[in-house]
Tab-separated table of N, CA and C in Angstrom:
chain	number	residue	atom	x	y	z
H	299	VAL	N	67.235	104.188	48.599
H	299	VAL	CA	67.446	103.466	47.361
H	299	VAL	C	66.658	102.156	47.384
H	300	ARG	N	66.632	101.521	48.558
H	300	ARG	CA	65.932	100.237	48.662
H	300	ARG	C	64.457	100.384	48.304
H	301	PHE	N	63.816	101.447	48.821
H	301	PHE	CA	62.391	101.636	48.545
H	301	PHE	C	62.140	101.936	47.079
H	302	ILE	N	63.045	102.662	46.446
H	302	ILE	CA	62.883	102.969	45.028
H	302	ILE	C	62.993	101.700	44.195
H	303	VAL	N	63.966	100.849	44.515
H	303	VAL	CA	64.122	99.580	43.784
H	303	VAL	C	62.894	98.702	43.987
H	304	ILE	N	62.397	98.650	45.227
H	304	ILE	CA	61.190	97.858	45.492
H	304	ILE	C	60.010	98.426	44.702
H	305	GLY	N	59.887	99.765	44.674
H	305	GLY	CA	58.812	100.384	43.903
H	305	GLY	C	58.900	100.045	42.423
H	306	ILE	N	60.115	100.020	41.878
H	306	ILE	CA	60.293	99.659	40.462
H	306	ILE	C	59.903	98.208	40.234
H	307	LEU	N	60.299	97.330	41.142
H	307	LEU	CA	59.945	95.909	40.987
H	307	LEU	C	58.438	95.684	41.094
H	308	LEU	N	57.797	96.444	41.969
H	308	LEU	CA	56.356	96.252	42.162
H	308	LEU	C	55.527	96.846	41.026
H	309	ARG	N	56.015	97.937	40.427
H	309	ARG	CA	55.240	98.613	39.394
H	309	ARG	C	55.829	98.483	38.000
H	310	GLY	N	56.914	97.747	37.859
H	310	GLY	CA	57.571	97.625	36.560
H	310	GLY	C	56.751	96.791	35.592
H	311	ALA	N	57.405	96.379	34.531
H	311	ALA	CA	56.720	95.604	33.493
H	311	ALA	C	56.245	94.254	34.032
H	312	GLU	N	56.981	93.699	34.981
H	312	GLU	CA	56.628	92.380	35.524
H	312	GLU	C	55.509	92.434	36.554
H	313	GLN	N	55.367	93.559	37.272
H	313	GLN	CA	54.355	93.711	38.322
H	313	GLN	C	54.419	92.561	39.325
H	314	LEU	N	55.551	92.457	40.019
H	314	LEU	CA	55.753	91.384	40.986
H	314	LEU	C	54.895	91.600	42.228
H	315	ASP	N	54.602	90.514	42.937
H	315	ASP	CA	53.855	90.632	44.189
H	315	ASP	C	54.836	90.834	45.342
H	316	ALA	N	54.310	91.132	46.525
H	316	ALA	CA	55.138	91.498	47.671
H	316	ALA	C	56.075	90.372	48.102
H	317	LEU	N	55.592	89.141	48.126
H	317	LEU	CA	56.446	88.029	48.564
H	317	LEU	C	57.583	87.757	47.574
H	318	THR	N	57.323	87.915	46.289
H	318	THR	CA	58.376	87.710	45.296
H	318	THR	C	59.446	88.784	45.425
H	319	VAL	N	59.047	90.016	45.672
H	319	VAL	CA	60.022	91.091	45.876
H	319	VAL	C	60.858	90.807	47.114
H	320	MET	N	60.230	90.317	48.171
H	320	MET	CA	60.985	89.970	49.379
H	320	MET	C	61.954	88.829	49.102
H	321	LEU	N	61.560	87.909	48.226
H	321	LEU	CA	62.447	86.812	47.850
H	321	LEU	C	63.683	87.331	47.116
H	322	PHE	N	63.517	88.384	46.319
H	322	PHE	CA	64.651	88.974	45.611
H	322	PHE	C	65.556	89.777	46.542
H	323	GLN	N	64.987	90.481	47.501
H	323	GLN	CA	65.804	91.358	48.342
H	323	GLN	C	66.463	90.624	49.511
H	324	SER	N	65.938	89.486	49.916
H	324	SER	CA	66.487	88.777	51.075
H	324	SER	C	67.934	88.339	50.898
H	325	PRO	N	68.327	87.734	49.775
H	325	PRO	CA	69.739	87.343	49.638
H	325	PRO	C	70.699	88.536	49.658
H	326	VAL	N	70.274	89.653	49.109
H	326	VAL	CA	71.128	90.844	49.103
H	326	VAL	C	71.317	91.351	50.531
H	327	CYS	N	70.240	91.402	51.297
H	327	CYS	CA	70.331	91.825	52.696
H	327	CYS	C	71.186	90.851	53.501
H	328	PHE	N	71.001	89.553	53.259
H	328	PHE	CA	71.792	88.543	53.970
H	328	PHE	C	73.280	88.711	53.678
H	329	ALA	N	73.635	88.910	52.417
H	329	ALA	CA	75.038	89.076	52.046
H	329	ALA	C	75.632	90.319	52.703
H	330	PHE	N	74.889	91.405	52.695
H	330	PHE	CA	75.376	92.647	53.299
H	330	PHE	C	75.563	92.489	54.800
H	331	LEU	N	74.588	91.901	55.488
H	331	LEU	CA	74.671	91.750	56.938
H	331	LEU	C	75.703	90.698	57.351
H	332	SER	N	75.957	89.720	56.487
H	332	SER	CA	76.948	88.685	56.800
H	332	SER	C	78.344	89.260	56.940
H	333	ILE	N	78.645	90.290	56.187
H	333	ILE	CA	79.958	90.926	56.284
H	333	ILE	C	80.188	91.436	57.700
H	334	PHE	N	79.189	92.101	58.260
H	334	PHE	CA	79.327	92.639	59.612
H	334	PHE	C	79.262	91.538	60.666
H	335	ALA	N	78.469	90.516	60.410
H	335	ALA	CA	78.397	89.399	61.361
H	335	ALA	C	79.738	88.680	61.444
H	336	LEU	N	80.374	88.462	60.307
H	336	LEU	CA	81.674	87.803	60.308
H	336	LEU	C	82.757	88.692	60.918
H	337	ALA	N	82.659	89.981	60.728
H	337	ALA	CA	83.660	90.900	61.273
H	337	ALA	C	83.586	90.989	62.791
H	338	THR	N	82.422	90.750	63.360
H	338	THR	CA	82.257	90.862	64.817
H	338	THR	C	81.948	89.513	65.471
H	339	TRP	N	82.292	88.414	64.829
H	339	TRP	CA	81.925	87.076	65.320
H	339	TRP	C	82.591	86.776	66.654
H	340	ASP	N	81.839	86.073	67.515
H	340	ASP	CA	82.336	85.616	68.813
H	340	ASP	C	81.907	84.167	68.982
H	341	GLU	N	82.741	83.374	69.632
H	341	GLU	CA	82.441	81.945	69.792
H	341	GLU	C	81.215	81.689	70.663
H	342	ARG	N	80.815	82.652	71.464
H	342	ARG	CA	79.680	82.468	72.364
H	342	ARG	C	78.335	82.676	71.661
H	343	ILE	N	78.343	83.134	70.437
H	343	ILE	CA	77.098	83.455	69.732
H	343	ILE	C	76.208	82.227	69.519
H	344	PRO	N	76.729	81.059	69.061
H	344	PRO	CA	75.818	79.911	68.868
H	344	PRO	C	75.131	79.467	70.161
H	345	ASP	N	75.854	79.458	71.274
H	345	ASP	CA	75.241	79.063	72.550
H	345	ASP	C	74.175	80.075	72.983
H	346	ALA	N	74.476	81.349	72.795
H	346	ALA	CA	73.494	82.381	73.156
H	346	ALA	C	72.272	82.304	72.245
H	347	ALA	N	72.476	81.967	70.968
H	347	ALA	CA	71.347	81.844	70.036
H	347	ALA	C	70.432	80.693	70.451
H	348	LEU	N	71.005	79.579	70.886
H	348	LEU	CA	70.180	78.462	71.365
H	348	LEU	C	69.438	78.833	72.644
H	349	GLU	N	70.093	79.562	73.501
H	349	GLU	CA	69.468	79.944	74.765
H	349	GLU	C	68.284	80.896	74.537
H	350	PHE	N	68.445	81.814	73.607
H	350	PHE	CA	67.409	82.822	73.358
H	350	PHE	C	66.600	82.529	72.098
H	351	PHE	N	66.546	81.257	71.686
H	351	PHE	CA	65.870	80.893	70.447
H	351	PHE	C	64.412	81.359	70.389
H	352	PRO	N	63.599	81.192	71.459
H	352	PRO	CA	62.202	81.662	71.355
H	352	PRO	C	62.103	83.165	71.037
H	353	PHE	N	62.967	83.956	71.669
H	353	PHE	CA	62.949	85.400	71.409
H	353	PHE	C	63.432	85.712	69.995
H	354	LEU	N	64.446	84.990	69.544
H	354	LEU	CA	64.942	85.201	68.182
H	354	LEU	C	63.886	84.809	67.155
H	355	PHE	N	63.155	83.739	67.429
H	355	PHE	CA	62.112	83.299	66.507
H	355	PHE	C	61.004	84.345	66.400
H	356	ILE	N	60.581	84.885	67.546
H	356	ILE	CA	59.559	85.939	67.532
H	356	ILE	C	60.095	87.175	66.807
H	357	ASN	N	61.375	87.495	67.015
H	357	ASN	CA	61.983	88.634	66.339
H	357	ASN	C	61.994	88.436	64.820
H	358	VAL	N	62.299	87.213	64.377
H	358	VAL	CA	62.301	86.911	62.944
H	358	VAL	C	60.890	87.059	62.368
H	359	LEU	N	59.890	86.565	63.077
H	359	LEU	CA	58.509	86.698	62.607
H	359	LEU	C	58.079	88.163	62.518
H	360	LEU	N	58.455	88.955	63.519
H	360	LEU	CA	58.113	90.378	63.486
H	360	LEU	C	58.835	91.104	62.349
H	361	ALA	N	60.104	90.768	62.135
H	361	ALA	CA	60.862	91.398	61.047
H	361	ALA	C	60.262	91.024	59.688
H	362	PHE	N	59.888	89.760	59.526
H	362	PHE	CA	59.261	89.342	58.269
H	362	PHE	C	57.936	90.075	58.061
H	363	SER	N	57.145	90.178	59.128
H	363	SER	CA	55.850	90.875	59.028
H	363	SER	C	56.045	92.338	58.684
H	364	LEU	N	57.043	92.972	59.288
H	364	LEU	CA	57.312	94.371	58.998
H	364	LEU	C	57.741	94.555	57.539
H	365	ASN	N	58.643	93.706	57.064
H	365	ASN	CA	59.079	93.802	55.669
H	365	ASN	C	57.930	93.541	54.703
H	366	PHE	N	57.064	92.606	55.036
H	366	PHE	CA	55.902	92.334	54.180
H	366	PHE	C	54.955	93.535	54.170
H	367	ALA	N	54.745	94.143	55.341
H	367	ALA	CA	53.870	95.312	55.417
H	367	ALA	C	54.462	96.480	54.627
H	368	ILE	N	55.771	96.686	54.721
H	368	ILE	CA	56.425	97.757	53.969
H	368	ILE	C	56.298	97.510	52.475
H	369	THR	N	56.543	96.281	52.043
H	369	THR	CA	56.465	95.960	50.619
H	369	THR	C	55.033	96.110	50.109
H	370	THR	N	54.068	95.701	50.902
H	370	THR	CA	52.670	95.859	50.510
H	370	THR	C	52.289	97.335	50.435
H	371	ALA	N	52.766	98.133	51.392
H	371	ALA	CA	52.484	99.570	51.360
H	371	ALA	C	53.129	100.230	50.141
H	372	LEU	N	54.333	99.792	49.792
H	372	LEU	CA	55.005	100.362	48.621
H	372	LEU	C	54.312	99.982	47.321
H	373	LYS	N	53.591	98.870	47.328
H	373	LYS	CA	52.819	98.513	46.137
H	373	LYS	C	51.620	99.458	45.976
H	374	ALA	N	51.094	99.927	47.115
H	374	ALA	CA	49.918	100.793	47.077
H	374	ALA	C	50.271	102.263	46.864
H	375	MET	N	51.489	102.678	47.228
H	375	MET	CA	51.850	104.094	47.110
H	375	MET	C	53.260	104.226	46.555
H	376	ALA	N	53.617	105.423	46.201
H	376	ALA	CA	54.941	105.694	45.664
H	376	ALA	C	55.979	105.661	46.793
H	377	PRO	N	57.226	105.326	46.472
H	377	PRO	CA	58.271	105.318	47.505
H	377	PRO	C	58.446	106.674	48.190
H	378	THR	N	58.272	107.769	47.455
H	378	THR	CA	58.394	109.098	48.061
H	378	THR	C	57.298	109.317	49.092
H	379	SER	N	56.086	108.901	48.774
H	379	SER	CA	54.984	109.036	49.736
H	379	SER	C	55.251	108.201	50.975
H	380	TYR	N	55.805	107.008	50.783
H	380	TYR	CA	56.110	106.167	51.934
H	380	TYR	C	57.157	106.840	52.823
H	381	ASN	N	58.177	107.436	52.222
H	381	ASN	CA	59.196	108.118	53.017
H	381	ASN	C	58.627	109.333	53.735
H	382	LEU	N	57.667	110.006	53.113
H	382	LEU	CA	57.043	111.152	53.782
H	382	LEU	C	56.185	110.710	54.967
H	383	LEU	N	55.709	109.488	54.940
H	383	LEU	CA	54.897	108.987	56.053
H	383	LEU	C	55.729	108.495	57.233
H	384	SER	N	57.044	108.462	57.084
H	384	SER	CA	57.896	107.992	58.182
H	384	SER	C	57.707	108.782	59.477
H	385	PRO	N	57.587	110.120	59.443
H	385	PRO	CA	57.328	110.816	60.717
H	385	PRO	C	56.017	110.401	61.376
H	386	VAL	N	54.996	110.099	60.582
H	386	VAL	CA	53.722	109.646	61.147
H	386	VAL	C	53.922	108.298	61.832
H	387	LYS	N	54.616	107.399	61.151
H	387	LYS	CA	54.875	106.074	61.722
H	387	LYS	C	55.694	106.190	63.007
H	388	ASP	N	56.735	107.007	62.973
H	388	ASP	CA	57.586	107.162	64.155
H	388	ASP	C	56.833	107.806	65.321
H	389	SER	N	55.988	108.783	65.030
H	389	SER	CA	55.242	109.407	66.121
H	389	SER	C	54.189	108.457	66.692
H	390	MET	N	53.654	107.563	65.872
H	390	MET	CA	52.718	106.560	66.397
H	390	MET	C	53.446	105.581	67.324
H	391	VAL	N	54.675	105.212	66.956
H	391	VAL	CA	55.471	104.343	67.833
H	391	VAL	C	55.735	105.053	69.159
H	392	LEU	N	56.082	106.335	69.092
H	392	LEU	CA	56.326	107.111	70.305
H	392	LEU	C	55.066	107.220	71.158
H	393	ALA	N	53.927	107.471	70.516
H	393	ALA	CA	52.671	107.595	71.258
H	393	ALA	C	52.291	106.267	71.915
H	394	MET	N	52.475	105.166	71.197
H	394	MET	CA	52.128	103.863	71.776
H	394	MET	C	53.047	103.515	72.940
H	395	SER	N	54.329	103.834	72.831
H	395	SER	CA	55.222	103.550	73.960
H	395	SER	C	54.865	104.407	75.165
H	396	THR	N	54.388	105.609	74.901
H	396	THR	CA	53.960	106.464	76.003
H	396	THR	C	52.690	105.923	76.650
H	397	LEU	N	51.738	105.477	75.829
H	397	LEU	CA	50.479	104.966	76.372
H	397	LEU	C	50.645	103.615	77.054
H	398	VAL	N	51.404	102.723	76.450
H	398	VAL	CA	51.512	101.361	76.974
H	398	VAL	C	52.497	101.281	78.136
H	399	PHE	N	53.689	101.881	77.946
H	399	PHE	CA	54.747	101.736	78.949
H	399	PHE	C	54.899	102.953	79.858
H	400	HIS	N	54.081	103.991	79.630
H	400	HIS	CA	54.114	105.213	80.434
H	400	HIS	C	55.493	105.863	80.427
H	401	ASP	N	56.165	105.789	79.270
H	401	ASP	CA	57.466	106.436	79.130
H	401	ASP	C	57.272	107.941	79.008
H	402	PRO	N	58.058	108.710	79.730
H	402	PRO	CA	57.954	110.166	79.555
H	402	PRO	C	58.574	110.570	78.205
H	403	VAL	N	57.984	111.574	77.582
H	403	VAL	CA	58.498	112.075	76.312
H	403	VAL	C	59.154	113.421	76.570
H	404	PRO	N	60.458	113.538	76.308
H	404	PRO	CA	61.116	114.839	76.510
H	404	PRO	C	60.517	115.899	75.590
H	405	PHE	N	60.538	117.148	76.049
H	405	PHE	CA	59.964	118.245	75.282
H	405	PHE	C	60.621	118.362	73.907
H	406	LYS	N	61.936	118.189	73.861
H	406	LYS	CA	62.653	118.314	72.582
H	406	LYS	C	62.156	117.271	71.583
H	407	GLN	N	61.981	116.044	72.033
H	407	GLN	CA	61.509	114.981	71.143
H	407	GLN	C	60.072	115.248	70.698
H	408	ALA	N	59.204	115.652	71.610
H	408	ALA	CA	57.812	115.939	71.255
H	408	ALA	C	57.723	117.117	70.294
H	409	SER	N	58.521	118.156	70.519
H	409	SER	CA	58.469	119.309	69.621
H	409	SER	C	59.035	118.973	68.249
H	410	CYS	N	60.052	118.132	68.190
H	410	CYS	CA	60.597	117.733	66.882
H	410	CYS	C	59.591	116.881	66.107
H	411	PHE	N	58.953	115.930	66.773
H	411	PHE	CA	57.929	115.132	66.095
H	411	PHE	C	56.755	116.009	65.681
H	412	GLY	N	56.377	116.949	66.545
H	412	GLY	CA	55.283	117.857	66.197
H	412	GLY	C	55.607	118.707	64.983
H	413	SER	N	56.837	119.225	64.925
H	413	SER	CA	57.206	120.046	63.764
H	413	SER	C	57.286	119.198	62.496
H	414	ALA	N	57.720	117.941	62.612
H	414	ALA	CA	57.742	117.061	61.434
H	414	ALA	C	56.328	116.787	60.937
H	415	LEU	N	55.396	116.574	61.858
H	415	LEU	CA	54.007	116.341	61.455
H	415	LEU	C	53.381	117.595	60.862
H	416	LEU	N	53.700	118.762	61.423
H	416	LEU	CA	53.196	120.009	60.842
H	416	LEU	C	53.770	120.229	59.441
H	417	GLY	N	55.040	119.906	59.257
H	417	GLY	CA	55.643	120.014	57.932
H	417	GLY	C	54.983	119.091	56.931
H	418	LEU	N	54.663	117.893	57.368
H	418	LEU	CA	53.965	116.951	56.496
H	418	LEU	C	52.570	117.468	56.143
H	419	TYR	N	51.894	118.081	57.118
H	419	TYR	CA	50.571	118.658	56.859
H	419	TYR	C	50.657	119.786	55.831
H	420	VAL	N	51.650	120.665	55.995
H	420	VAL	CA	51.813	121.777	55.053
H	420	VAL	C	52.165	121.238	53.668
H	421	HIS	N	53.017	120.223	53.599
H	421	HIS	CA	53.365	119.620	52.306
H	421	HIS	C	52.127	119.041	51.627
H	422	THR	N	51.286	118.384	52.405
H	422	THR	CA	50.062	117.810	51.852
H	422	THR	C	49.139	118.912	51.341
H	423	LYS	N	48.996	119.988	52.114
H	423	LYS	CA	48.173	121.111	51.654
H	423	LYS	C	48.753	121.725	50.385
H	424	PHE	N	50.079	121.828	50.312
H	424	PHE	CA	50.732	122.395	49.135
H	424	PHE	C	50.465	121.539	47.903
H	425	ARG	N	50.472	120.219	48.080
H	425	ARG	CA	50.222	119.327	46.949
H	425	ARG	C	48.751	119.319	46.539
H	426	LEU	N	47.843	119.380	47.515
H	426	LEU	CA	46.423	119.277	47.210
H	426	LEU	C	45.766	120.621	46.900
H	427	GLN	N	46.258	121.698	47.505
H	427	GLN	CA	45.670	123.026	47.300
H	427	GLN	C	46.768	124.051	47.020
H	428	PRO	N	47.411	123.969	45.858
H	428	PRO	CA	48.517	124.901	45.585
H	428	PRO	C	48.081	126.358	45.520
H	429	GLU	N	46.784	126.617	45.327
H	429	GLU	CA	46.310	128.005	45.264
H	429	GLU	C	46.490	128.736	46.586
H	430	LEU	N	46.618	128.008	47.708
H	430	LEU	CA	46.865	128.651	48.996
H	430	LEU	C	48.231	129.325	49.035
H	431	PHE	N	49.157	128.872	48.199
H	431	PHE	CA	50.539	129.322	48.260
H	431	PHE	C	50.908	130.270	47.120
H	432	THR	N	49.916	130.844	46.428
H	432	THR	CA	50.223	131.717	45.293
H	432	THR	C	50.911	133.004	45.723
H	433	ASP	N	50.697	133.451	46.957
H	433	ASP	CA	51.321	134.689	47.441
H	433	ASP	C	52.600	134.426	48.231
H	434	GLY	N	53.114	133.237	48.190
H	434	GLY	CA	54.348	132.921	48.895
H	434	GLY	C	54.167	131.840	49.933
H	435	LEU	N	55.288	131.313	50.384
H	435	LEU	CA	55.262	130.203	51.329
H	435	LEU	C	54.741	130.625	52.701
H	436	GLY	N	55.197	131.777	53.195
H	436	GLY	CA	54.774	132.214	54.528
H	436	GLY	C	53.274	132.410	54.629
H	437	LEU	N	52.693	133.097	53.654
H	437	LEU	CA	51.247	133.309	53.671
H	437	LEU	C	50.504	132.009	53.418
H	438	GLY	N	51.086	131.122	52.601
H	438	GLY	CA	50.457	129.826	52.359
H	438	GLY	C	50.391	128.985	53.616
H	439	VAL	N	51.490	128.982	54.385
H	439	VAL	CA	51.498	128.242	55.648
H	439	VAL	C	50.463	128.827	56.599
H	440	ALA	N	50.380	130.159	56.652
H	440	ALA	CA	49.380	130.790	57.514
H	440	ALA	C	47.972	130.391	57.091
H	441	ARG	N	47.723	130.331	55.774
H	441	ARG	CA	46.397	129.938	55.294
H	441	ARG	C	46.073	128.483	55.626
H	442	CYS	N	47.083	127.655	55.799
H	442	CYS	CA	46.838	126.245	56.156
H	442	CYS	C	46.197	126.135	57.534
H	443	PHE	N	46.507	127.070	58.411
H	443	PHE	CA	46.074	126.939	59.796
H	443	PHE	C	44.992	127.927	60.209
H	444	VAL	N	44.760	128.961	59.399
H	444	VAL	CA	43.766	129.975	59.748
H	444	VAL	C	42.684	129.971	58.677
H	445	PRO	N	41.397	129.855	59.064
H	445	PRO	CA	40.319	129.869	58.066
H	445	PRO	C	40.284	131.177	57.280
H	446	GLY	N	39.674	131.154	56.095
H	446	GLY	CA	39.685	132.232	55.123
H	446	GLY	C	39.367	133.618	55.650
H	447	GLN	N	38.163	133.876	56.175
H	447	GLN	CA	37.770	135.216	56.612
H	447	GLN	C	38.594	135.665	57.809
H	448	LEU	N	38.904	134.738	58.713
H	448	LEU	CA	39.742	135.075	59.860
H	448	LEU	C	41.139	135.463	59.395
H	449	PHE	N	41.632	134.794	58.350
H	449	PHE	CA	42.937	135.123	57.789
H	449	PHE	C	42.939	136.547	57.243
H	450	LEU	N	41.879	136.933	56.524
H	450	LEU	CA	41.796	138.289	55.983
H	450	LEU	C	41.742	139.314	57.109
H	451	TRP	N	40.978	139.026	58.171
H	451	TRP	CA	40.880	139.930	59.305
H	451	TRP	C	42.226	140.060	60.022
H	452	LEU	N	42.896	138.916	60.289
H	452	LEU	CA	44.203	138.955	60.949
H	452	LEU	C	45.232	139.655	60.077
H	453	GLY	N	45.151	139.433	58.764
H	453	GLY	CA	46.074	140.110	57.854
H	453	GLY	C	45.917	141.616	57.939
H	454	GLY	N	44.688	142.106	58.061
H	454	GLY	CA	44.461	143.533	58.218
H	454	GLY	C	44.989	144.051	59.543
H	455	CYS	N	44.907	143.221	60.593
H	455	CYS	CA	45.384	143.642	61.908
H	455	CYS	C	46.901	143.803	61.943
H	456	VAL	N	47.619	142.990	61.228
H	456	VAL	CA	49.088	143.077	61.252
H	456	VAL	C	49.625	143.931	60.111
H	457	GLY	N	48.760	144.595	59.383
H	457	GLY	CA	49.217	145.520	58.367
H	457	GLY	C	49.375	144.933	56.979
H	458	LEU	N	48.926	143.716	56.751
H	458	LEU	CA	48.986	143.155	55.412
H	458	LEU	C	47.834	143.717	54.596
H	459	ARG	N	48.103	144.181	53.432
H	459	ARG	CA	47.068	144.724	52.560
H	459	ARG	C	47.177	144.048	51.209
H	460	ARG	N	46.038	143.931	50.569
H	460	ARG	CA	46.032	143.398	49.203
H	460	ARG	C	45.944	144.555	48.233
H	461	ARG	N	46.723	144.495	47.194
H	461	ARG	CA	46.643	145.514	46.160
H	461	ARG	C	46.724	144.835	44.809
H	462	GLN	N	46.204	145.537	43.817
H	462	GLN	CA	46.274	145.000	42.465
H	462	GLN	C	47.602	145.384	41.847
H	463	THR	N	48.232	144.410	41.192
H	463	THR	CA	49.472	144.693	40.484
H	463	THR	C	49.133	145.156	39.078
H	464	GLN	N	50.165	145.435	38.313
H	464	GLN	CA	49.943	145.934	36.953
H	464	GLN	C	49.195	144.925	36.087
H	465	ASN	N	49.406	143.626	36.317
H	465	ASN	CA	48.695	142.629	35.508
H	465	ASN	C	47.398	142.180	36.197
H	466	HIS	N	46.873	143.027	37.068
H	466	HIS	CA	45.557	142.852	37.704
H	466	HIS	C	45.486	141.635	38.624
H	467	GLU	N	46.614	141.233	39.179
H	467	GLU	CA	46.595	140.165	40.183
H	467	GLU	C	46.538	140.810	41.567
H	468	LEU	N	45.884	140.165	42.491
H	468	LEU	CA	45.855	140.633	43.858
H	468	LEU	C	47.055	140.044	44.590
H	469	LYS	N	47.871	140.900	45.204
H	469	LYS	CA	49.064	140.472	45.932
H	469	LYS	C	49.030	141.052	47.327
H	470	TRP	N	49.637	140.333	48.261
H	470	TRP	CA	49.778	140.857	49.613
H	470	TRP	C	50.995	141.760	49.652
H	471	VAL	N	50.874	142.914	50.281
H	471	VAL	CA	52.005	143.829	50.429
H	471	VAL	C	52.189	144.208	51.889
């Protein structure tokens, strides 16, 4: 919902800029988070905040930069497109942690990220080349990964045949 509201503010009649949108959303986020902060308050928090102030300051700068980058990206693309790019962003974070910190990636996590990226690829092909999917989703997905003539040859090997229907369309049977 947050991304949709930001998208409306950025593309609405007013056409607000990224910093103005952040100015509108910050008090709402503060009010929402204050409820949980007050519910879990401890007297040691102010002393710990002073002790870790440099780290908190860097964290605030990174959070502001991230929110600004998200708002700027939402100005350039639709909120739905931004949400579809989340697996790409998450897999880049995973890849960087693996490269920088040499963290091992469990097979389950790698296969889940891989399947999310493959799904995003198929979705992109479906949006850009819908003619690949005229014979159904399964054959369309196969066409995404297998070149044209090789696809026809493999289709013949597994028993797929094309025939003309009554309205003269070619269908796989």
